[in-house]
XYZ file of C-alpha atoms in Angstrom:
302
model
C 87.504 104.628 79.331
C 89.479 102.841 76.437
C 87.272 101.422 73.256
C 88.714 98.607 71.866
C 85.678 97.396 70.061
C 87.608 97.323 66.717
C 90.200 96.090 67.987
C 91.289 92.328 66.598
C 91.298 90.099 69.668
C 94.921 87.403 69.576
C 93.325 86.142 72.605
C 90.802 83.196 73.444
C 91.013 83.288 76.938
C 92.761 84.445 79.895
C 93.751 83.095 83.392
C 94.124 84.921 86.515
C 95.260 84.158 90.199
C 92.997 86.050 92.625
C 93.899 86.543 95.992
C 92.214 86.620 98.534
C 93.069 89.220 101.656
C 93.216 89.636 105.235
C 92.358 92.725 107.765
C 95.681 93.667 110.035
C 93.150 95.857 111.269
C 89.306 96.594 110.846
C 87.671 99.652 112.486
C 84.164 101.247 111.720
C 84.310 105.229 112.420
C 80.573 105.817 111.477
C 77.328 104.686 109.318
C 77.258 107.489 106.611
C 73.898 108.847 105.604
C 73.892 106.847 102.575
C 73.459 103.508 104.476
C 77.424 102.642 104.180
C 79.859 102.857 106.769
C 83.076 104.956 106.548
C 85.841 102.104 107.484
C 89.668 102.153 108.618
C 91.507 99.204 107.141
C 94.911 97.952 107.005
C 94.394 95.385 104.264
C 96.856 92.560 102.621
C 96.698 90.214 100.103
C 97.706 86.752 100.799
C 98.685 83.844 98.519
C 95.735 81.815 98.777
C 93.537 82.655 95.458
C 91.019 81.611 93.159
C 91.797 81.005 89.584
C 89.335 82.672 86.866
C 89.590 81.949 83.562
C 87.869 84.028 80.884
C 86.703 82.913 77.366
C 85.615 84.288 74.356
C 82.542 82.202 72.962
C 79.772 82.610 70.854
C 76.575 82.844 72.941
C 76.387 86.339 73.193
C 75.978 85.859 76.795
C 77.470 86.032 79.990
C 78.002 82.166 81.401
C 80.067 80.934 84.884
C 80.981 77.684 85.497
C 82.456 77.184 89.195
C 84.221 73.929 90.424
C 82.319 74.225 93.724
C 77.750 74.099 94.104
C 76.897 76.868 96.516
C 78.493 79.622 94.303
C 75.815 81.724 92.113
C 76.290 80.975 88.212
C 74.034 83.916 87.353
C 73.682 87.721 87.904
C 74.363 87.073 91.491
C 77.302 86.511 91.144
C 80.249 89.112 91.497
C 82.082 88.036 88.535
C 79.135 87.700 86.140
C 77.991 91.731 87.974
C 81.944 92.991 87.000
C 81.759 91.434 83.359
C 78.452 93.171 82.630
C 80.218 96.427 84.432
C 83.199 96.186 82.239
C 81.114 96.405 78.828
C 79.284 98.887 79.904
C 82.100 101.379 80.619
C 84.397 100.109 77.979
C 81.664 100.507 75.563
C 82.474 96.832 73.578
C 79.679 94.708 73.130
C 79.646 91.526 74.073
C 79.464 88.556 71.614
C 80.162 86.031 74.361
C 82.173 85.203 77.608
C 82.683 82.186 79.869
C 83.374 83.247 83.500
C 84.919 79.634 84.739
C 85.928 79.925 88.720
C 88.051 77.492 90.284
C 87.510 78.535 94.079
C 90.205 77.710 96.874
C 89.072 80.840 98.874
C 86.433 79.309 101.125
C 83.178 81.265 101.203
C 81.677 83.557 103.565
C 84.820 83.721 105.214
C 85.804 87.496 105.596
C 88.513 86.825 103.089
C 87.360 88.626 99.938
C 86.904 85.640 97.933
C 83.668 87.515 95.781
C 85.642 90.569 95.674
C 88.695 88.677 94.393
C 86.427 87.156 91.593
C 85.306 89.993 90.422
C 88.819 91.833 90.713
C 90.045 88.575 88.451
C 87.238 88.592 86.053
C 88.050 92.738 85.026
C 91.797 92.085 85.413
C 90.993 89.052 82.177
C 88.622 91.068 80.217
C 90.891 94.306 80.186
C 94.042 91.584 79.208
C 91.069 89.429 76.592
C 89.935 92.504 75.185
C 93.500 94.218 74.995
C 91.759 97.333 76.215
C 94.549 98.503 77.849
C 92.994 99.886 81.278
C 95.198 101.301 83.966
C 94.452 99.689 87.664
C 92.959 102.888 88.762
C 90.439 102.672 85.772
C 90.123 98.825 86.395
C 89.107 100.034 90.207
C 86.307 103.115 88.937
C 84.744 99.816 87.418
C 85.208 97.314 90.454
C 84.077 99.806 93.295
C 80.500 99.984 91.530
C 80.125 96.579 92.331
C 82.076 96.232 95.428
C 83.733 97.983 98.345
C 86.787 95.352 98.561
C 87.351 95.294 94.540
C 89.655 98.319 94.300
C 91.818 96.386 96.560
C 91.622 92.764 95.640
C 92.682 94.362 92.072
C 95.773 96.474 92.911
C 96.477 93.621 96.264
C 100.017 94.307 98.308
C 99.567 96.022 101.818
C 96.893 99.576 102.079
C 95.307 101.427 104.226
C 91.379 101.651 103.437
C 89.026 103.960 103.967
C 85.734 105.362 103.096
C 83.714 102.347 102.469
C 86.825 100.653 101.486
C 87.550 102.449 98.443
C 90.157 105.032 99.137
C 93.315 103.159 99.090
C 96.711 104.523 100.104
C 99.630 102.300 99.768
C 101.886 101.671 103.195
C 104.854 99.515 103.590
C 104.633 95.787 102.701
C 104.514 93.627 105.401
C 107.293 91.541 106.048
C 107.869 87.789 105.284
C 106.057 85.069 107.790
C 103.863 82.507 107.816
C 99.809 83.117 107.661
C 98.006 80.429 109.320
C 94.074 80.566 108.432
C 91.238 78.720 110.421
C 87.823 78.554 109.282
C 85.416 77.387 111.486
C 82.308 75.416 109.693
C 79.772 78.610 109.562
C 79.292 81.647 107.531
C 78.956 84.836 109.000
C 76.654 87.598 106.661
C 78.603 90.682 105.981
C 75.062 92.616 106.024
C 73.883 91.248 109.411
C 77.637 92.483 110.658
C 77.035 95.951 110.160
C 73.271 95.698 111.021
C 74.477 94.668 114.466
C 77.279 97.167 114.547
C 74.683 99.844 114.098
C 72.470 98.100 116.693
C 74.989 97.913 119.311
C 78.042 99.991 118.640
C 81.511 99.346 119.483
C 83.152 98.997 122.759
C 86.502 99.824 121.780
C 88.146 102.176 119.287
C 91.543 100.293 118.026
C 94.466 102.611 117.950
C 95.012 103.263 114.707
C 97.960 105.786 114.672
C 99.829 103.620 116.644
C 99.073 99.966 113.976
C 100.171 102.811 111.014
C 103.340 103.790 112.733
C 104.378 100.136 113.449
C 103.278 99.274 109.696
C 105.238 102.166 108.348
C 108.432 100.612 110.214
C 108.208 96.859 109.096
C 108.435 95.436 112.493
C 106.561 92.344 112.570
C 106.215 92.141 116.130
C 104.682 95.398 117.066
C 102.092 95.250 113.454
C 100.910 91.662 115.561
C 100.592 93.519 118.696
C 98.177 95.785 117.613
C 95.810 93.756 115.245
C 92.473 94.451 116.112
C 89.287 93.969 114.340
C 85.704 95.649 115.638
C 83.746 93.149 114.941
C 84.827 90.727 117.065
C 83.025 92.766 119.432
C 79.738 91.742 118.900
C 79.871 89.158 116.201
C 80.308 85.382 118.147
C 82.406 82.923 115.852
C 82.023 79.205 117.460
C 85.451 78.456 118.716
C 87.532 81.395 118.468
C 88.443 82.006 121.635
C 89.780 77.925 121.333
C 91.317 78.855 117.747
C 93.451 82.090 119.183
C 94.445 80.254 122.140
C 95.970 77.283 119.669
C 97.677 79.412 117.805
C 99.296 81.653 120.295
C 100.766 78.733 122.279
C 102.226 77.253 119.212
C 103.794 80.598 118.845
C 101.383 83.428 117.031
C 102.844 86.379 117.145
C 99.478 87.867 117.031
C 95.743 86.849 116.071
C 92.664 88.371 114.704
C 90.205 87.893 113.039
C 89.542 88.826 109.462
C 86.344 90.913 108.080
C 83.383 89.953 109.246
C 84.422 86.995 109.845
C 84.577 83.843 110.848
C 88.005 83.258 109.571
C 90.514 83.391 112.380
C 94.255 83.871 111.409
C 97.242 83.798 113.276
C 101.048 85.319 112.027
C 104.054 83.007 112.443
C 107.353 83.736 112.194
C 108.200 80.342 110.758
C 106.010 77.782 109.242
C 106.986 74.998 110.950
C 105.559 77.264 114.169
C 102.545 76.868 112.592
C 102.204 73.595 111.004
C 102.448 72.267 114.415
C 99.196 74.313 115.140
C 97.593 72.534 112.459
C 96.170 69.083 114.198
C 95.110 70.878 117.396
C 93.304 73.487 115.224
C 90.973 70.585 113.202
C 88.541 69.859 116.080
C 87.566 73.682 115.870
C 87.743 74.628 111.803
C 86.572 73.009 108.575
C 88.979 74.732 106.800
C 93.119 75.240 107.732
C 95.216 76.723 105.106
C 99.158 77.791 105.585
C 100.242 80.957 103.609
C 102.051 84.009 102.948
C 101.919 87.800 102.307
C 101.641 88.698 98.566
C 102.042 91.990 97.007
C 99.280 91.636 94.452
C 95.507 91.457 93.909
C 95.622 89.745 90.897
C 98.219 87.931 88.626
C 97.845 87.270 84.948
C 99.215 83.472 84.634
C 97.967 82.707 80.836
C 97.071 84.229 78.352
């Protein structure tokens, strides 16, 4: 890793967009001896993000301010664990940062929004501290504090495996319309696999044939085979409602994402799915309309 202790910062702060991500697919192959389980994911970033903004101060502390109350401002959170992460395997010592998080991701919602903090947060401080990391280097850091990090800081379309960490860039999925539904619970990521390893799977998705149709672009086959494992024993209050909204207002598939209990459904149009969007509010607290980006992070001021 780079030292840029000496070096003289031009920088007060920096911004980031974060995105968050959704699973095209989700399969567990085993619980490793370790406690973790080895994973299959086709992952994407989409364009709805949070925005972190990193600042130099005097306190020679860590601080996070958060536009939002259930989010940690401590070490419990993922941003303040990736700045104290960052110094440590950069070497530079810390004479102050602000960690403010302006969060559009909902939480608990199987979309990354943690991981995309603390993707954001080391994507600023390598920018803040002009240290000059490459994304690989940026990931070494992230994956010691999460499995989804490595991804929500390179972003696009992947395959993931091991616990998440091995990435290997596929073919970027085409333009449409991402319609998200959040119903008005959380689901515990921990609990997930607890019950995963409790009761196994049913169902093992077929993942050659999701990396051939991802490797040729075409929409309609990638949305035929979306499957996620979890949805196997994990119940999400309304989903079966949600997916049956969406597909009569023209999904061309559904799934949902993580551990849930975000449901999402891919349009061809938008207008396809803004029509979805008053049927869809008896059953989710949160509805958002986007897109397929092919980033983690973005760098919008610095």
């Amino acid at each position: 890793m780079k030292n840029s202790q000496n070096n003289t910062h031009k920088k007060a702060e920096v911004t980031v967009k974060a995105y968050a991500k959704i699973n095209l697919m989700l399969d567990i192959i085993s619980r490793r001896g370790d406690g973790y389980h080895d994973l299959f994911m086709i992952m994407q970033s989409i364009g709805l993000y949070d925005t972190i903004t990193v600042s130099l101060t005097r306190s020679k502390k860590i601080t996070i301010t958060c536009n939002i109350d259930d989010i940690p401002l401590d070490s419990g959170n993922i941003a303040y664990k990736s700045a104290e992460a960052f110094f440590a395997s950069t070497g530079i010592k810390n004479s102050g940062i602000n960690i403010d998080i302006v969060k559009r991701i909902p939480h608990a919602a199987g979309l990354a929004g943690g991981s995309a903090d603390g993707a954001g947060t080391l994507v600023a401080l390598n920018d803040l501290f002009q240290t000059g990391l490459t994304d690989d280097e940026l990931c070494k850091i992230g994956v010691k504090i999460g499995a989804d990090v490595p991804f929500c800081i390179k972003g696009g379309t992947f395959l993931a495996q091991g616990i998440g960490d091995v990435l290997s860039k596929v073919k970027p999925l085409r333009r449409c319309t991402i319609l998200l539904a959040k119903p008005d619970c959380g689901v515990s990521t921990g609990k997930a696999y607890s019950d995963f390893d409790k009761f196994g799977k049913e169902h093992t998705p077929d993942k050659f044939d999701m990396l051939c149709a991802v490797q040729s672009r075409e929409l309609t086959d990638i949305c035929a085979r979306m499957e996620n494992v979890f949805e196997q024993f994990i119940e999400v209050p309304g989903k079966v409602d949600i997916k049956n909204i969406m597909r009569s207002n023209g999904a061309l598939g559904v799934c949902m994402s993580g551990s849930g209990p975000t449901v999402f459904g891919i349009f061809a149009d938008k207008e396809s799915a803004e029509k979805a969007v008053p049927q869809l509010q008896p059953y989710a607290k949160n509805i958002i309309i986007t897109s397929p980006v092919g980033k983690g992070c973005k760098i919008i001021s610095a």
